[in-house]
Short mmCIF file of C-alpha atoms in Angstrom, two decimals:
data_model
loop_
_atom_site.label_atom_id
_atom_site.label_comp_id
_atom_site.label_asym_id
_atom_site.label_seq_id
_atom_site.Cartn_x
_atom_site.Cartn_y
_atom_site.Cartn_z
CA MET A 1 3.87 51.22 24.95
CA GLY A 2 0.81 52.35 26.88
CA PHE A 3 -1.32 51.50 29.89
CA LEU A 4 -5.12 51.71 29.53
CA LYS A 5 -6.64 52.94 32.78
CA LYS A 6 -10.17 52.22 33.98
CA ASN A 7 -11.21 55.77 33.12
CA GLY A 8 -10.20 55.21 29.50
CA LYS A 9 -7.02 57.29 29.62
CA ILE A 10 -3.82 55.89 28.11
CA GLU A 11 -0.53 56.56 29.85
CA PRO A 12 3.03 55.57 28.82
CA PHE A 13 4.17 52.35 30.45
CA PRO A 14 6.44 51.74 32.27
CA GLY A 15 7.15 55.45 31.79
CA THR A 16 7.89 58.17 29.28
CA ASP A 17 11.64 57.45 29.30
CA TRP A 18 11.19 53.89 28.06
CA ASN A 19 8.92 55.12 25.27
CA GLY A 20 11.24 57.88 24.09
CA TRP A 21 13.73 55.98 21.96
CA GLN A 22 16.30 57.88 19.98
CA PRO A 23 19.37 56.42 18.23
CA GLY A 24 21.97 55.58 20.84
CA THR A 25 19.53 55.19 23.75
CA HIS A 26 18.57 51.93 25.49
CA ARG A 27 14.79 52.16 25.30
CA PHE A 28 11.92 50.47 23.48
CA VAL A 29 12.61 50.59 19.76
CA SER A 30 9.69 48.61 18.32
CA VAL A 31 7.54 46.55 20.67
CA ASN A 32 5.91 43.64 18.88
CA ALA A 33 4.52 41.43 21.65
CA LEU A 34 3.50 41.49 25.29
CA HIS A 35 2.96 38.33 27.32
CA VAL A 36 2.34 37.61 30.99
CA ALA A 37 4.56 34.82 32.30
CA PRO A 38 3.27 32.20 34.77
CA ASP A 39 4.82 34.19 37.65
CA GLY A 40 2.72 37.23 36.73
CA THR A 41 5.54 39.35 35.33
CA LEU A 42 5.06 41.13 32.01
CA TRP A 43 7.50 40.35 29.21
CA VAL A 44 7.99 42.79 26.36
CA VAL A 45 9.41 41.61 23.03
CA ASP A 46 11.30 44.43 21.33
CA THR A 47 12.27 43.64 17.73
CA GLY A 48 14.89 46.40 17.83
CA THR A 49 13.99 47.48 14.30
CA PRO A 50 12.96 51.13 13.81
CA SER A 51 11.24 50.18 10.54
CA PHE A 52 9.09 47.12 9.88
CA GLY A 53 11.35 44.40 8.50
CA GLY A 54 14.47 46.54 8.93
CA VAL A 55 17.81 45.65 10.48
CA PRO A 56 17.88 45.62 14.31
CA VAL A 57 19.86 48.56 15.67
CA SER A 58 22.80 47.85 17.96
CA GLY A 59 21.45 46.70 21.32
CA GLY A 60 17.87 47.21 20.13
CA ALA A 61 16.57 43.64 20.02
CA LYS A 62 15.76 42.55 23.57
CA LEU A 63 13.29 41.20 26.06
CA VAL A 64 12.24 43.37 28.97
CA ARG A 65 10.74 41.77 32.09
CA ILE A 66 8.54 44.14 34.11
CA ASP A 67 6.57 44.05 37.35
CA PRO A 68 3.14 45.10 36.01
CA ALA A 69 1.99 46.37 39.43
CA THR A 70 4.81 48.88 39.83
CA GLY A 71 6.24 49.32 36.34
CA HIS A 72 9.66 48.40 37.69
CA VAL A 73 11.96 46.86 35.08
CA LEU A 74 13.21 43.63 36.65
CA ARG A 75 15.62 42.48 33.95
CA ILE A 76 16.66 43.15 30.38
CA TYR A 77 17.64 40.23 28.16
CA PRO A 78 19.68 41.50 25.18
CA LEU A 79 19.37 39.47 21.99
CA ASP A 80 22.85 39.55 20.48
CA PRO A 81 23.46 39.88 16.72
CA ASP A 82 23.98 36.12 16.40
CA ILE A 83 20.43 35.63 17.76
CA ALA A 84 18.58 38.65 16.33
CA GLN A 85 20.31 38.69 12.98
CA ALA A 86 20.08 41.06 10.04
CA GLY A 87 16.65 40.31 8.62
CA SER A 88 15.32 38.89 11.90
CA TYR A 89 11.93 39.92 13.24
CA ILE A 90 11.60 38.59 16.79
CA ASP A 91 7.89 38.05 17.03
CA ASP A 92 6.31 36.38 20.07
CA ILE A 93 7.11 34.51 23.30
CA ARG A 94 5.82 31.65 25.46
CA PHE A 95 7.14 30.06 28.68
CA ASN A 96 7.90 26.60 30.02
CA GLY A 97 9.67 26.31 33.37
CA ARG A 98 13.07 28.00 33.20
CA HIS A 99 12.86 28.36 29.41
CA ALA A 100 11.18 30.85 27.13
CA TYR A 101 10.57 30.21 23.44
CA LEU A 102 10.42 32.92 20.79
CA THR A 103 9.74 32.99 17.06
CA ASP A 104 11.81 34.77 14.42
CA ALA A 105 9.30 35.63 11.72
CA GLY A 106 11.98 37.30 9.63
CA LYS A 107 14.70 34.66 9.37
CA ALA A 108 12.68 31.53 10.17
CA ALA A 109 13.90 30.09 13.45
CA LEU A 110 12.88 29.39 17.01
CA ILE A 111 14.84 30.94 19.86
CA VAL A 112 15.27 29.11 23.16
CA LEU A 113 16.10 31.35 26.12
CA ASP A 114 17.36 30.14 29.49
CA ILE A 115 15.59 32.60 31.77
CA LYS A 116 18.06 32.17 34.63
CA THR A 117 21.30 32.56 32.69
CA GLY A 118 20.03 34.74 29.85
CA HIS A 119 21.69 32.46 27.29
CA ALA A 120 19.78 32.16 24.01
CA ARG A 121 20.07 29.69 21.13
CA ARG A 122 18.63 29.62 17.62
CA VAL A 123 17.07 26.26 16.68
CA LEU A 124 15.24 24.90 13.61
CA ASP A 125 17.00 27.68 11.72
CA ASN A 126 15.49 27.88 8.21
CA ASP A 127 13.82 24.51 8.80
CA VAL A 128 10.90 23.55 6.58
CA SER A 129 8.66 23.81 9.65
CA THR A 130 9.63 27.43 10.36
CA ARG A 131 9.62 28.74 6.76
CA ALA A 132 6.59 30.29 5.10
CA ARG A 133 5.15 28.34 2.19
CA THR A 134 4.39 30.09 -1.09
CA ASP A 135 1.34 27.89 -1.74
CA ARG A 136 -0.60 29.30 1.24
CA PRO A 137 -1.26 32.99 0.46
CA ILE A 138 -2.76 35.42 2.96
CA VAL A 139 -6.13 36.57 1.60
CA MET A 140 -7.79 39.69 2.99
CA ASP A 141 -10.79 41.54 1.54
CA GLY A 142 -10.76 38.99 -1.28
CA HIS A 143 -7.20 39.84 -2.35
CA VAL A 144 -3.81 38.24 -1.76
CA VAL A 145 -1.73 40.41 0.59
CA GLU A 146 1.48 41.39 -1.22
CA SER A 147 4.77 42.62 0.23
CA HIS A 148 5.69 44.00 -3.19
CA LEU A 149 3.87 44.13 -6.50
CA HIS A 150 2.95 40.56 -7.52
CA GLN A 151 4.91 39.16 -4.54
CA PRO A 152 2.71 37.56 -1.86
CA LEU A 153 3.58 38.48 1.72
CA LEU A 154 5.49 35.64 3.37
CA VAL A 155 5.73 35.57 7.17
CA ASN A 156 7.92 32.86 8.67
CA VAL A 157 7.36 31.21 12.05
CA ASP A 158 5.04 33.51 14.00
CA PRO A 159 2.50 32.17 16.55
CA LEU A 160 3.50 29.56 19.12
CA GLU A 161 1.95 27.85 22.13
CA VAL A 162 3.10 25.47 24.87
CA SER A 163 0.86 22.53 25.75
CA PRO A 164 -0.68 22.68 29.25
CA ASP A 165 1.57 19.84 30.45
CA GLY A 166 4.65 21.63 29.10
CA LYS A 167 5.72 18.67 26.98
CA TRP A 168 5.08 20.14 23.53
CA LEU A 169 5.71 23.36 21.68
CA TYR A 170 3.28 24.12 18.87
CA PHE A 171 4.40 26.62 16.22
CA ARG A 172 3.77 27.68 12.63
CA PRO A 173 4.50 30.21 9.93
CA LEU A 174 1.70 32.77 9.81
CA GLU A 175 0.33 31.02 6.72
CA GLY A 176 0.44 27.59 8.43
CA PRO A 177 0.39 24.72 9.03
CA TRP A 178 1.07 24.07 12.72
CA SER A 179 3.90 21.75 13.80
CA GLN A 180 4.81 20.28 17.19
CA VAL A 181 8.13 19.37 18.79
CA PRO A 182 8.96 17.97 22.26
CA THR A 183 10.15 20.71 24.60
CA ALA A 184 12.62 18.28 26.19
CA LEU A 185 14.54 18.27 22.92
CA LEU A 186 14.31 22.05 22.50
CA ASP A 187 15.68 22.57 26.00
CA ASP A 188 18.68 20.28 25.48
CA PRO A 189 21.59 22.14 23.80
CA ASN A 190 23.24 18.80 23.02
CA VAL A 191 20.49 17.71 20.61
CA SER A 192 21.74 18.10 17.05
CA SER A 193 19.88 20.23 14.52
CA THR A 194 19.29 17.09 12.42
CA ASP A 195 17.73 15.18 15.31
CA LEU A 196 15.63 18.15 16.36
CA SER A 197 14.30 18.64 12.83
CA ALA A 198 13.46 14.93 12.60
CA ALA A 199 11.43 15.20 15.81
CA VAL A 200 9.11 17.88 14.38
CA LYS A 201 5.67 16.46 13.52
CA PRO A 202 2.47 17.94 12.06
CA TRP A 203 -0.08 19.16 14.61
CA ALA A 204 -2.94 21.11 12.99
CA ASP A 205 -3.60 22.41 9.49
CA LEU A 206 -5.32 25.74 9.99
CA PRO A 207 -5.58 28.71 7.58
CA PRO A 208 -3.51 31.92 7.87
CA ILE A 209 -4.12 33.45 11.30
CA GLY A 210 -3.44 36.75 13.02
CA GLY A 211 -2.61 35.25 16.40
CA SER A 212 -3.47 32.60 18.96
CA ALA A 213 -3.92 31.84 22.65
CA MET A 214 -4.20 28.51 24.47
CA ASP A 215 -6.08 27.93 27.71
CA ALA A 216 -5.23 25.59 30.58
CA ALA A 217 -7.35 22.83 29.04
CA GLY A 218 -5.46 22.93 25.75
CA ASN A 219 -8.14 24.71 23.73
CA LEU A 220 -6.64 26.92 21.02
CA TYR A 221 -8.24 30.25 20.18
CA PHE A 222 -7.18 31.84 16.91
CA THR A 223 -8.16 34.62 14.51
CA ASN A 224 -8.87 33.63 10.92
CA LEU A 225 -7.61 36.40 8.65
CA LYS A 226 -9.72 35.50 5.63
CA ASP A 227 -13.13 35.93 7.28
CA ASN A 228 -12.30 38.25 10.21
CA GLY A 229 -13.31 35.41 12.49
CA VAL A 230 -12.39 34.09 15.93
CA TYR A 231 -12.33 30.32 16.30
CA GLN A 232 -11.74 27.67 18.94
CA ARG A 233 -9.96 24.38 18.30
CA ASP A 234 -10.55 21.97 21.17
CA VAL A 235 -8.21 19.17 22.25
CA SER A 236 -10.05 16.66 20.04
CA GLY A 237 -9.37 18.83 16.98
CA LYS A 238 -12.96 20.08 16.64
CA ILE A 239 -13.11 23.65 15.32
CA THR A 240 -15.90 26.05 16.28
CA LYS A 241 -16.46 29.58 14.98
CA LEU A 242 -17.09 31.96 17.89
CA ILE A 243 -17.64 35.17 15.95
CA SER A 244 -17.03 36.80 12.57
CA ASP A 245 -17.16 40.56 12.19
CA SER A 246 -15.70 42.93 9.59
CA ARG A 247 -14.42 45.13 12.42
CA LEU A 248 -12.04 42.32 13.46
CA HIS A 249 -9.81 42.95 10.44
CA TRP A 250 -6.43 41.30 11.14
CA ALA A 251 -7.19 40.87 14.84
CA ASP A 252 -3.87 39.92 16.36
CA ALA A 253 -2.28 38.70 19.61
CA PRO A 254 -5.33 37.30 21.45
CA CYS A 255 -5.00 37.39 25.24
CA LEU A 256 -7.01 35.22 27.66
CA ALA A 257 -7.93 37.05 30.86
CA LEU A 258 -8.55 35.28 34.16
CA ASN A 259 -12.22 36.32 34.07
CA GLY A 260 -12.85 34.30 30.90
CA ARG A 261 -12.68 37.12 28.38
CA LEU A 262 -10.60 37.00 25.21
CA TRP A 263 -9.00 40.34 24.37
CA LEU A 264 -8.14 41.18 20.77
CA PRO A 265 -6.23 44.20 19.43
CA VAL A 266 -7.27 44.83 15.84
CA ALA A 267 -4.05 45.57 13.96
CA GLN A 268 -5.29 46.05 10.37
CA LEU A 269 -1.73 45.11 9.45
CA ASP A 270 -2.41 44.61 5.74
CA ARG A 271 -3.72 48.18 5.49
CA LEU A 272 -0.37 49.75 6.44
CA PRO A 273 1.19 52.15 3.91
CA MET A 274 4.03 49.69 3.14
CA PHE A 275 1.50 47.38 1.49
CA HIS A 276 -0.21 50.11 -0.56
CA GLN A 277 2.49 52.20 -2.23
CA GLY A 278 2.86 54.44 0.81
CA HIS A 279 -0.85 55.11 1.37
CA SER A 280 -2.55 54.00 4.57
CA ARG A 281 -5.90 52.24 4.25
CA SER A 282 -6.46 51.84 7.99
CA HIS A 283 -9.94 52.52 9.31
CA GLN A 284 -10.08 54.79 12.35
CA PRO A 285 -10.49 54.38 15.23
CA LEU A 286 -8.20 51.44 15.88
CA LEU A 287 -9.97 48.95 18.14
CA LEU A 288 -9.30 46.80 21.17
CA VAL A 289 -12.20 44.37 21.67
CA SER A 290 -13.05 41.58 24.09
CA ILE A 291 -15.26 38.51 23.86
CA ASP A 292 -16.87 36.67 26.78
CA LEU A 293 -16.02 32.98 26.28
CA ARG A 294 -18.15 31.70 29.15
#
């Protein structure tokens, strides 16, 4: 994990030790997401899998909470094998009061974390709302993205957002569609899996996306994989295209800055060697771009 300085230099963050994982060490294994919590601390989601889609190594899957000003690691939240299971791919994180919510894109579940106690629970495990649908393929460059020959890539529950009032969690498989569930039910460990599943309702039917971000007004910003576009969905449901550019190929993990800019790392995920018989099709250089939303 790196820190981009104003002079353009990239330095390891929070230090070289944390970025020097070897088997048997307690360091970053595979960072998949970064998110700034409401209190300003930086949370790092570590899948714990040395290879994409692989089995998490012992003690590898975790959340790391960091003071971004100093690089000091404030707390480590291990994700035990009953939470980050074989086949899990812990994907992204959002916050609501004393709870954090995460998605498991590998084994189709939401994870509810009590930030104070560190206790985590899997919910909506293999629910229809968290599973990828085979009738919604990911299309890039005019072709269906395949995990194996003639097998379309399926990514279970991936992006998620919390409504500005904290009452709803919105979530979806990468291919869509979006669902919503009351956070009060997610936060209550006494709610049965049947009752929680019954409380899930449709929210928005959007195409396969790379990632999303929601502002304080409830506007959703998302990247449309099919046309390399960035869109806004306002609270009324109106969708507006902000930009479309071939350089934004699988733009992922949008981040809203306080100055009104939307930052987008361009992952080119579908061009990785694992999707092309071991041959990379990535276009260099890899890009980090920003868009002024004002």
